Coordinates of C-alpha atoms in Angstrom, one line a residue:
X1 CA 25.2 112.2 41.3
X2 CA 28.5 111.4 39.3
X3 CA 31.1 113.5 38.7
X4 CA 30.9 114.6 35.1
X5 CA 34.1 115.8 33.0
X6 CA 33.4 118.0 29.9
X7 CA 34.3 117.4 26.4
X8 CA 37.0 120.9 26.6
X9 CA 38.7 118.9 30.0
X10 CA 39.2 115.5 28.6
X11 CA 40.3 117.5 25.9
X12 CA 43.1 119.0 27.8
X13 CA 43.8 115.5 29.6
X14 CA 44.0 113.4 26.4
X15 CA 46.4 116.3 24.9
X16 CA 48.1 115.1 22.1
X17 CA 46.5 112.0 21.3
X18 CA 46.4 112.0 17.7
X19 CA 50.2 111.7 17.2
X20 CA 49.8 108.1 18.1
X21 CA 47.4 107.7 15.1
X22 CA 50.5 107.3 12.9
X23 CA 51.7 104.7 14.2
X24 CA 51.6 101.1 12.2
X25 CA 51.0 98.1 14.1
X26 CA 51.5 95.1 12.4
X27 CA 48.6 95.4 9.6
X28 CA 49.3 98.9 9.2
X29 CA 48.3 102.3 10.3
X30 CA 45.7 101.8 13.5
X31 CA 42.1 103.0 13.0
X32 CA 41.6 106.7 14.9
X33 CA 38.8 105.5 17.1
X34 CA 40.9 102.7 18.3
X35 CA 43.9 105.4 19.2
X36 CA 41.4 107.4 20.7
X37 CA 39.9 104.2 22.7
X38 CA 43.5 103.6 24.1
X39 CA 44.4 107.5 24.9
X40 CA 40.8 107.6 27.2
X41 CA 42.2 103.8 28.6
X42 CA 45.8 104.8 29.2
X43 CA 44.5 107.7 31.5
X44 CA 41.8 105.6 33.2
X45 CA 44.4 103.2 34.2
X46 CA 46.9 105.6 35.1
X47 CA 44.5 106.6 37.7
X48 CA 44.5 110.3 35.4
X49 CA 40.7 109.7 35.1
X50 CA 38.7 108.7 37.5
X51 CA 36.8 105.5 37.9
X52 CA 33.0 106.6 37.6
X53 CA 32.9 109.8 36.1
X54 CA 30.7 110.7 33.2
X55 CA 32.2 110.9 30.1
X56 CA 31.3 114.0 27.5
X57 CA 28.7 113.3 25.5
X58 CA 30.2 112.0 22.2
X59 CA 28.9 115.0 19.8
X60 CA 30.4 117.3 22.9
X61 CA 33.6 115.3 22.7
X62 CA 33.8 115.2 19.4
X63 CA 33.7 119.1 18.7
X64 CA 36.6 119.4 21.2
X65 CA 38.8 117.4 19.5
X66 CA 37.9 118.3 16.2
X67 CA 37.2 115.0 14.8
X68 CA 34.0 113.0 13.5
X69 CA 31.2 112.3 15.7
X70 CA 31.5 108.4 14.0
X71 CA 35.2 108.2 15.8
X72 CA 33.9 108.7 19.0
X73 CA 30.8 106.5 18.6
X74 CA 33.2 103.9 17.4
X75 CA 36.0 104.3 20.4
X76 CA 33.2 104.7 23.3
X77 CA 31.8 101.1 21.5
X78 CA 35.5 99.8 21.9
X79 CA 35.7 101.0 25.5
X80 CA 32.4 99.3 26.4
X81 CA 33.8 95.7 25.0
X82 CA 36.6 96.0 26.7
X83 CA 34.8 96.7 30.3
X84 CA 36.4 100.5 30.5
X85 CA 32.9 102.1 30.1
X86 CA 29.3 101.7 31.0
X87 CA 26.8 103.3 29.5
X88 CA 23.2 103.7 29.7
X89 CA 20.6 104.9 27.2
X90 CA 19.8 108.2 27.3
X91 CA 22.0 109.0 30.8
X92 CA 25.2 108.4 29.5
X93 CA 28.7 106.7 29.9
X94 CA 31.0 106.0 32.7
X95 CA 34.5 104.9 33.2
X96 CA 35.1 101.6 34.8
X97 CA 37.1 98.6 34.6
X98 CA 36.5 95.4 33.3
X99 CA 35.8 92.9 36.1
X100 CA 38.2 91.1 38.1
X101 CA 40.9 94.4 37.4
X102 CA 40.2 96.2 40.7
X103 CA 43.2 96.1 42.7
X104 CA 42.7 95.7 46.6
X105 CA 44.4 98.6 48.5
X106 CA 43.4 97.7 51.8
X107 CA 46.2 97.0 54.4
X108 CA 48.3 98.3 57.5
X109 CA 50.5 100.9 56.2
X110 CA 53.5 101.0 59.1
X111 CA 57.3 101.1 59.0
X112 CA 59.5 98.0 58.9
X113 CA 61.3 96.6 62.2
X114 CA 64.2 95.2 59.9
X115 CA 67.3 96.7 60.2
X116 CA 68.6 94.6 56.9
X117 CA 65.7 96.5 55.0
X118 CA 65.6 100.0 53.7
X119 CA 62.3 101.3 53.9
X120 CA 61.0 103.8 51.2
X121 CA 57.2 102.7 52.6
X122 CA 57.0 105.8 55.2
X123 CA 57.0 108.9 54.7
X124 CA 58.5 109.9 58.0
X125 CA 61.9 111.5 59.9
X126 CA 63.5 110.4 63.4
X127 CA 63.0 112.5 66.0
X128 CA 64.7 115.6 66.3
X129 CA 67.6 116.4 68.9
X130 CA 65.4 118.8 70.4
X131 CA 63.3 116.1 71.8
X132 CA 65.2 115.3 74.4
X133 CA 65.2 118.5 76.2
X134 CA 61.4 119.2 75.3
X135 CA 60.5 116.0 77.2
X136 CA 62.7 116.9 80.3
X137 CA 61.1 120.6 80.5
X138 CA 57.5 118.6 80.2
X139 CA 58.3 116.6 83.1
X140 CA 59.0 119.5 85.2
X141 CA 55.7 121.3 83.7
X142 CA 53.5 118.0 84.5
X143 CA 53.3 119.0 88.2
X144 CA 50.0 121.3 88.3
X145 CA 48.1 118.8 85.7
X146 CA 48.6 115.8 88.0
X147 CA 46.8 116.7 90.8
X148 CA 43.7 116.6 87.9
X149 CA 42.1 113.8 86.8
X150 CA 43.7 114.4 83.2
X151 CA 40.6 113.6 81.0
X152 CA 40.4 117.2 78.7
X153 CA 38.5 116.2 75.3
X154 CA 39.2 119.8 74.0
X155 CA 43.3 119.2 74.7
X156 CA 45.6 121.3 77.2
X157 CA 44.7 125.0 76.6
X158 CA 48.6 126.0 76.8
X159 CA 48.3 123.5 73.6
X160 CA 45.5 125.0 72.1
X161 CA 46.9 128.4 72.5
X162 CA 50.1 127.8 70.7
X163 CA 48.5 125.8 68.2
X164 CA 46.4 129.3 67.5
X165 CA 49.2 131.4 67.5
X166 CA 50.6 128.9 64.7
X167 CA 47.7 129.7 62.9
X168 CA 47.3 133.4 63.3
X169 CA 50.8 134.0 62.4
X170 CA 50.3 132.4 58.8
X171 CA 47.4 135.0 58.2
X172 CA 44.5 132.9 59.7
X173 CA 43.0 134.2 62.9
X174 CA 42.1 131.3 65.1
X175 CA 40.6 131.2 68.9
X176 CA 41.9 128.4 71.3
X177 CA 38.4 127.3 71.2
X178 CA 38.5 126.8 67.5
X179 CA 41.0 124.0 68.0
X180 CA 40.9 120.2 69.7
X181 CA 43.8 118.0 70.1
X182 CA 43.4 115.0 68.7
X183 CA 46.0 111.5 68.5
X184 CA 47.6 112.4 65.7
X185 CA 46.1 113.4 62.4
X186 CA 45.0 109.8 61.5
X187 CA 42.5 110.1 64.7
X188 CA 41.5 113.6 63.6
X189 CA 40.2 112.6 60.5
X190 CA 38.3 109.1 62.0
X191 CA 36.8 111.6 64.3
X192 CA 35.4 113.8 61.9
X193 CA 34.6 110.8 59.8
X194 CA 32.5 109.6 62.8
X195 CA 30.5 112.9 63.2
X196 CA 29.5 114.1 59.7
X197 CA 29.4 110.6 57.3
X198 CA 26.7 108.5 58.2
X199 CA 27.4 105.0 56.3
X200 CA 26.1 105.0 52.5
X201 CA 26.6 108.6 52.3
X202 CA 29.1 110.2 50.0
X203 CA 32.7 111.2 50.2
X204 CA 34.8 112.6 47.8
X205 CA 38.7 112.1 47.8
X206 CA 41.4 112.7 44.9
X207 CA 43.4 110.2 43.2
X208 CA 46.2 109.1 44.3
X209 CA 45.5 110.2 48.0
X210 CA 47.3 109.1 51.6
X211 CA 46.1 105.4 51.9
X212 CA 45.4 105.3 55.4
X213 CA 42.9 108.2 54.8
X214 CA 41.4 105.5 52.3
X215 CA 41.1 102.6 54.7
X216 CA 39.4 105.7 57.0
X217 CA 36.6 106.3 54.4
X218 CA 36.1 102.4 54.0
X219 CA 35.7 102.0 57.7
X220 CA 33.2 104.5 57.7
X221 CA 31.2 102.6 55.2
X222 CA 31.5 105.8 52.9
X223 CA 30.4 105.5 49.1
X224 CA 33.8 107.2 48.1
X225 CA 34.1 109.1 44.6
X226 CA 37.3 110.1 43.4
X227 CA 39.1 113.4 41.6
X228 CA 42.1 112.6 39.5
X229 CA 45.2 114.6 40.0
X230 CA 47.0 115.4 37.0
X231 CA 50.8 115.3 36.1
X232 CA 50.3 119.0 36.6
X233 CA 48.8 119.0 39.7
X234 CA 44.4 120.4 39.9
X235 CA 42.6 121.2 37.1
X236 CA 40.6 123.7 38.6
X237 CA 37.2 124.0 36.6
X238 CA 37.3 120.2 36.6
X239 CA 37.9 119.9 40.4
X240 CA 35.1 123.1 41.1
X241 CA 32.4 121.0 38.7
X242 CA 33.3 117.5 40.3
X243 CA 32.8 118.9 44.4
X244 CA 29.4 120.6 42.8
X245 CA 28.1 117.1 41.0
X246 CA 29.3 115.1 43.3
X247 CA 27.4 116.8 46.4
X248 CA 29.3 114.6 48.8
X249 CA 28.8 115.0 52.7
X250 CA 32.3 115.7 53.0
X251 CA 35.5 116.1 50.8
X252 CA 38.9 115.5 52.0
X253 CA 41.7 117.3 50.3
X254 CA 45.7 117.7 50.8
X255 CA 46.4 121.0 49.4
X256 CA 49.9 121.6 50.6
X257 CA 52.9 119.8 48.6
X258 CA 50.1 116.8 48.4
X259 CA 50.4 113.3 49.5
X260 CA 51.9 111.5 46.9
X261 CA 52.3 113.9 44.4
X262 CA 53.9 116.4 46.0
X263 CA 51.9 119.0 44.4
X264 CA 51.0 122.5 45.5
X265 CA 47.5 123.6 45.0
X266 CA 46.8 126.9 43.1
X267 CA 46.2 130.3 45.3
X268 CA 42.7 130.9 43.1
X269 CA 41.2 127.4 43.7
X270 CA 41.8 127.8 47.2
X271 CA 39.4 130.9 47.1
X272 CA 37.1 129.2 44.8
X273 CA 36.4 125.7 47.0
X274 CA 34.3 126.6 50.1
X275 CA 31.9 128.8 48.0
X276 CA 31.3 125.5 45.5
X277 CA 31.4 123.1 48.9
X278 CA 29.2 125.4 50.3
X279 CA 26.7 125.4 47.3
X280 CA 26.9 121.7 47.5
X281 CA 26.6 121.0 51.0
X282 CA 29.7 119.6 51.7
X283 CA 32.3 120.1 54.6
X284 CA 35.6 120.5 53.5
X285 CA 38.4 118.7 54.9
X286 CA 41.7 120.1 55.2
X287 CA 45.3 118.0 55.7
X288 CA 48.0 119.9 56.1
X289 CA 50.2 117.7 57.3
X290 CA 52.9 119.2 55.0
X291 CA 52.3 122.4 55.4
X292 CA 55.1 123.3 57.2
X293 CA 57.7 121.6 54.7
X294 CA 58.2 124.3 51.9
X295 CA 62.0 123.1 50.4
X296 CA 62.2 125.7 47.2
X297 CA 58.7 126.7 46.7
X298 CA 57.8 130.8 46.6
X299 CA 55.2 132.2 49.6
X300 CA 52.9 129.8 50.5
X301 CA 49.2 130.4 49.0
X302 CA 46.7 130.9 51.9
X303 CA 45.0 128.3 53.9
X304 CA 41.8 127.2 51.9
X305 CA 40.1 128.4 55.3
X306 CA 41.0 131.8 55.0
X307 CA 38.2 131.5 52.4
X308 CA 35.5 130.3 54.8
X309 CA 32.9 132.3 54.8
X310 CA 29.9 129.3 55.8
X311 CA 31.9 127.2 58.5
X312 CA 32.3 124.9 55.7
X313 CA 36.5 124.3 56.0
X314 CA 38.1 121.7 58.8
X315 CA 41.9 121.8 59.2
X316 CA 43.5 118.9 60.2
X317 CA 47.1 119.1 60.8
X318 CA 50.2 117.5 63.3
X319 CA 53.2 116.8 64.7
X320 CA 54.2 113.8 62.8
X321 CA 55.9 115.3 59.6
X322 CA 58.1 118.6 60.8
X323 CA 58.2 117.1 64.2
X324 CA 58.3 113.1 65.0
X325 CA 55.7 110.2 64.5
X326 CA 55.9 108.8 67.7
X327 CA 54.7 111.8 69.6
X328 CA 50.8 111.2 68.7
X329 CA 49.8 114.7 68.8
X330 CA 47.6 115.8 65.9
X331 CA 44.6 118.8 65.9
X332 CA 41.2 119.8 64.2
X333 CA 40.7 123.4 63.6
X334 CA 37.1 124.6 62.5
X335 CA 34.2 126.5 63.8
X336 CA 34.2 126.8 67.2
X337 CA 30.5 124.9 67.6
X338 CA 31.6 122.0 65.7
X339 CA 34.7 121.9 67.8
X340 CA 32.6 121.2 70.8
X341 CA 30.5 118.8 69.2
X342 CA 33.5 116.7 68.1
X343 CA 34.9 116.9 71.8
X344 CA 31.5 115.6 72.9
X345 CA 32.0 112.6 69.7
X346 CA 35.8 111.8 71.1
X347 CA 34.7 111.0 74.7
X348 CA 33.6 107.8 73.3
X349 CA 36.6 107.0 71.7
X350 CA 39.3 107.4 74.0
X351 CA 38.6 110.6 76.0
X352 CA 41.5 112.4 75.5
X353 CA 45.0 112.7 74.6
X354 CA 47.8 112.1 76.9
X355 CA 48.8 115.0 78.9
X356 CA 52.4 114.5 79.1
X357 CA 52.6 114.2 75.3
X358 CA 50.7 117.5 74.7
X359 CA 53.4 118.9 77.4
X360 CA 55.7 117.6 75.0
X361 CA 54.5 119.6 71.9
X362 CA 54.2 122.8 73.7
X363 CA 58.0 122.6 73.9
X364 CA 58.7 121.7 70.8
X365 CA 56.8 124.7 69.1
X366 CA 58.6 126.7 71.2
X367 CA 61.3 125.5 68.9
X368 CA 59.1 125.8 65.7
X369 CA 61.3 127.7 63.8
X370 CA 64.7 126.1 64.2
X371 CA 63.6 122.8 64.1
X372 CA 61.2 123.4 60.9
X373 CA 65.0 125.4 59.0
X374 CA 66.8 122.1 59.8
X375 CA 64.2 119.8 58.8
X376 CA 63.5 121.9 55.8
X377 CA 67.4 121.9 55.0
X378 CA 67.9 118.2 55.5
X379 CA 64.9 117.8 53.2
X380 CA 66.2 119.7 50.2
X381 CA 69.2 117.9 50.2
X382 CA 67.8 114.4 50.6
X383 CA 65.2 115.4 48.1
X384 CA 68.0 116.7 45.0
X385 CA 70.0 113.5 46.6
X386 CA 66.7 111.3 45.2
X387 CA 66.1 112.8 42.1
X388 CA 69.9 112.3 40.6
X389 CA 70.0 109.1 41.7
X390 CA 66.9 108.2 39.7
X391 CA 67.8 110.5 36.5
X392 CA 71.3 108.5 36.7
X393 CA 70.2 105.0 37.3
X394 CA 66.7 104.9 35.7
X395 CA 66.5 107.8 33.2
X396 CA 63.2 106.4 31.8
X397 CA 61.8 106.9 34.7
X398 CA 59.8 110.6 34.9
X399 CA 58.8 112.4 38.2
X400 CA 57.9 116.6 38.9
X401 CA 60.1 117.9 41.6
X402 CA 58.6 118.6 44.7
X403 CA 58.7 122.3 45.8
X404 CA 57.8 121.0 49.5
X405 CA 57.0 118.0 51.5
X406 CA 58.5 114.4 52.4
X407 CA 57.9 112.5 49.1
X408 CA 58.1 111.9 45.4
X409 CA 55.7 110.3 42.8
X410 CA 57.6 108.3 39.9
X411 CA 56.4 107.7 36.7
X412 CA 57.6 104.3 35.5
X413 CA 58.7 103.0 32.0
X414 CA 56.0 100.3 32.1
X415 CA 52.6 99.8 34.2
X416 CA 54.5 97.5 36.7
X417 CA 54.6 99.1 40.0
X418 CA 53.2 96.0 42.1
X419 CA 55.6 93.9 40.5
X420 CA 58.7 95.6 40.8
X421 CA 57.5 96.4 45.0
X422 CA 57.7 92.3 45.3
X423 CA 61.1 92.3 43.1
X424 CA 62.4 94.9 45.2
X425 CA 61.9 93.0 48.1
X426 CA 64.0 90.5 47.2
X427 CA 66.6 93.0 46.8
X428 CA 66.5 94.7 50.5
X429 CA 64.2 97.3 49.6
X430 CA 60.2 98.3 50.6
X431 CA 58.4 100.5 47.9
X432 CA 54.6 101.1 48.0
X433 CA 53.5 101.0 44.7
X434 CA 51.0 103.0 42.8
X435 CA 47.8 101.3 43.4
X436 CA 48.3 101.9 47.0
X437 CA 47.0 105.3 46.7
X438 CA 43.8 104.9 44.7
X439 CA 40.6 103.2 45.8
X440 CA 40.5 101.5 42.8
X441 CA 43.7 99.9 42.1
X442 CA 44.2 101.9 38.8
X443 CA 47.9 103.9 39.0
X444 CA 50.1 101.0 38.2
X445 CA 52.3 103.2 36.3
X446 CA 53.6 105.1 39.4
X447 CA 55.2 104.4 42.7
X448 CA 55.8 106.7 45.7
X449 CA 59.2 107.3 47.0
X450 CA 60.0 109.2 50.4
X451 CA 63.5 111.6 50.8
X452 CA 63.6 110.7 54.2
X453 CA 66.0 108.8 55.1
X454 CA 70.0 109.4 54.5
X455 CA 71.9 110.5 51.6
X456 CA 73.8 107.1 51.0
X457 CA 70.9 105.0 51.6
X458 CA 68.7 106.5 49.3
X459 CA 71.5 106.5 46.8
X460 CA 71.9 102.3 47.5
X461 CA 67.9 102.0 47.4
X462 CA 68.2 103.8 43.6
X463 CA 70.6 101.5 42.8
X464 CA 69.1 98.0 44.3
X465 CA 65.9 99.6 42.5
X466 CA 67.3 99.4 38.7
X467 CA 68.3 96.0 39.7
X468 CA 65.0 94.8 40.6
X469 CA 63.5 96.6 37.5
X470 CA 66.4 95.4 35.2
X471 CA 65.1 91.4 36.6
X472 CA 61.6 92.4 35.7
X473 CA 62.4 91.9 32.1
X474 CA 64.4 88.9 32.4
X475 CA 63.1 85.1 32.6
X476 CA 63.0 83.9 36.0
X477 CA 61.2 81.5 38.3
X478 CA 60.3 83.1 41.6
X479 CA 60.0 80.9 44.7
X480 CA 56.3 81.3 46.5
X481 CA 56.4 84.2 49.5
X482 CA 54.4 85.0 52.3
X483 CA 52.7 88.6 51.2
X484 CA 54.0 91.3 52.9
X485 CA 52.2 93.8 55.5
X486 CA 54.0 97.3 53.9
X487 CA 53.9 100.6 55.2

């Protein structure tokens, strides 16, 4: 079943369309159905509304906006011309795009070797100086787990425990047995991927999401839908209606200062999701890879499992973000049952997770909370470092501040995203564009761009960046490339 978005919602999304309608174009003032045709377009390829979800009907539409039926019949004809909408009589319309517009989004997503290069494609921090130490005090603790074969599906218990504790202390009870270690948060979410979505069934994600959770679904063979984040972050009776029409197997969200938008999701939508997962029969899953990143943002919200009352919730979560990316240490935490099951699932995948490296995390959380303040610190000031940059050097540029997390989500002056990425290239500097983080290609409008690296450099990338955007409206010939494998 498509998701379905009522007349009141578009409503909202479309806001203040009709200003536009006094506009003249070159043979005057446009028709209103045509504004109205370009408002629904604009947000379709903006990636604001998502590609196959069923438009209001258009007396339902029309009563919201407070306009003539006959405009709406006339701009859902204009949309169907122009390959934005398909319709079917007596079911309805969907959103779409004309043929030969999908974007590919497939691709590795990893950081650049090049030293000449700066690289706003990860999302990611060098390790901390706390490392060092933890891996020494690992060694020493390796002793009694050598003299074992060192194949524990479940993960290290010492690992498991602390893992808990992390849990517990935020307000969410959790048993070691409620928790497996997994490589990272990447293999978390292939493993869960691999137990609950057989191929052809559905899986719902929003819009933009983390693209290498995308190339996860497609491996899977997954029909994915797809909820639209908003400038504002979740609508929530439009999110509650799309998880209940959808009736997907499972439905991964990233709640916590999301991935790229840097949102925060509401406290009352939190409560509200398993109960409408649970009515639709679909498992939840939970990335809160972030979740330890809170820069300027009040109390954190609960954990959306603190609201599972069905078994319905998975949390998947890591060491990558507040910690490093090379130490490959990422967890599941659900119902104990399914726990074991997905143990059972991960033997024949790689077995387990290297013992030395879960050593190596036990160490480090026993330094949660200094190394979490500095990263947190460093963040902030990267972060305020990033955003005057671009308000001084590209003021037509738009963005929301992020109260948490590693990245920013840009709003551009023009759909050209793709564009300036190769332009910026040229330049010295790696940006993933916009369609990127859609499974559709839509999004061309935005770009994402990490505060992880140093003050100066990102202050140079801003610069090198108006540059390449500055060229894109200039004549030029560019020499043929080899495309680029960007992270």
């Amino acid at each position: 079943m498509s998701a379905i978005v009522r007349g009141a919602q578009l409503a909202r999304m479309l806001n203040a369309w009709q200003v536009a309608v006094g506009v003249r174009g070159p043979n005057g003032r446009r028709p209103e159905y045509v504004v109205l045709a370009n408002a629904v377009r604009g947000l379709l390829i903006d990636g604001r509304l998502a590609l196959g979800v069923r438009l209001p009907a258009e007396r339902e539409l029309a009563a919201a906006l407070g306009i003539s039926r006959t405009t709406v019949t006339a701009a859902y004809r204009e949309l169907r011309e122009s390959g934005h909408l398909s319709s079917r009589r007596g079911a309805g319309s969907w959103t779409a795009l004309p043929t030969g517009h999908r974007v590919g989004t497939s691709g590795l997503w990893t950081p650049s070797d090049d030293t000449d290069l700066i690289d706003l494609g990860c999302a990611a921090m060098p390790a901390p100086p706390e490392l060092t130490e933890a891996a020494t005090e690992a060694v020493a603790d390796l002793g009694p787990y050598a003299c074992g074969a060192g194949y524990q599906p479940m993960g290290l218990l010492v690992l498991r425990e602390a893992i808990a504790r992390c849990y517990s202390e935020r307000g969410l009870p959790t048993d070691p047995d409620q928790v497996m270690v997994t490589g990272g948060v990447q293999q978390a979410l292939d493993l869960l991927l691999r137990l609950l979505v057989a191929p052809g069934q559905r899986a719902l994600v929003e819009t933009p999401t983390y693209p290498n959770a995308l190339s996860a679904f497609t491996a899977s063979r997954a029909r994915v839908s797809a909820y639209a984040i908003g400038p504002d972050g979740w609508d929530e009776d439009l999110v509650l209606s799309t998880v209940r029409a959808a009736q997907a197997r499972l439905a991964y969200l990233i709640p916590d200062f999301h991935n790229p938008t840097g949102h925060l999701m509401q406290a009352s939508l939190r409560e509200r999701l398993p109960s409408a997962a649970h009515a639709a029969g679909t498992d939840l899953v939970i990335d809160e890879s972030f979740v330890d990143l809170a820069l300027d943002a009040p109390e954190l919200p609960p954990s959306v499992a603190a609201f599972d009352r069905t078994a319905r919730v998975l949390t998947i979560g890591g060491m990558s973000k507040p910690y490093w990316g090379g130490l490959r240490i990422g967890w599941v935490r659900g119902a104990a049952p399914l726990i074991a099951r997905l143990a059972a699932a991960r033997v024949g995948v790689d077995m387990a997770s290297p013992v030395l490296d879960q050593l190596v995390a036990v160490r480090l959380l026993e330094r949660r909370e200094a190394i979490v303040a500095a990263r947190r610190k460093q963040l902030l000031v990267q972060r305020d470092t990033l955003a005057a940059a671009l308000r001084a050097e590209l003021p037509e540029w738009r963005f929301v501040l992020p109260r948490g997390g590693m990245v920013m989500w840009v709003e551009l002056d023009a759909p050209v995203s793709s564009a300036l990425a190769r332009s910026a290239e040229e330049l010295g500097v790696r940006i993933a564009p916009g369609p990127r983080f859609g499974a559709d290609g839509t999004m061309e409008r935005f770009l994402r761009m990490p505060y992880t690296l140093p003050e100066d450099t990102l202050v140079e990338a801003v610069r090198r960046l108006a540059s390449a955007r500055a060229d894109l409206d200039r004549p030029r010939r560019h020499a043929w490339s080899a495309p680029a494998v960007v992270a």
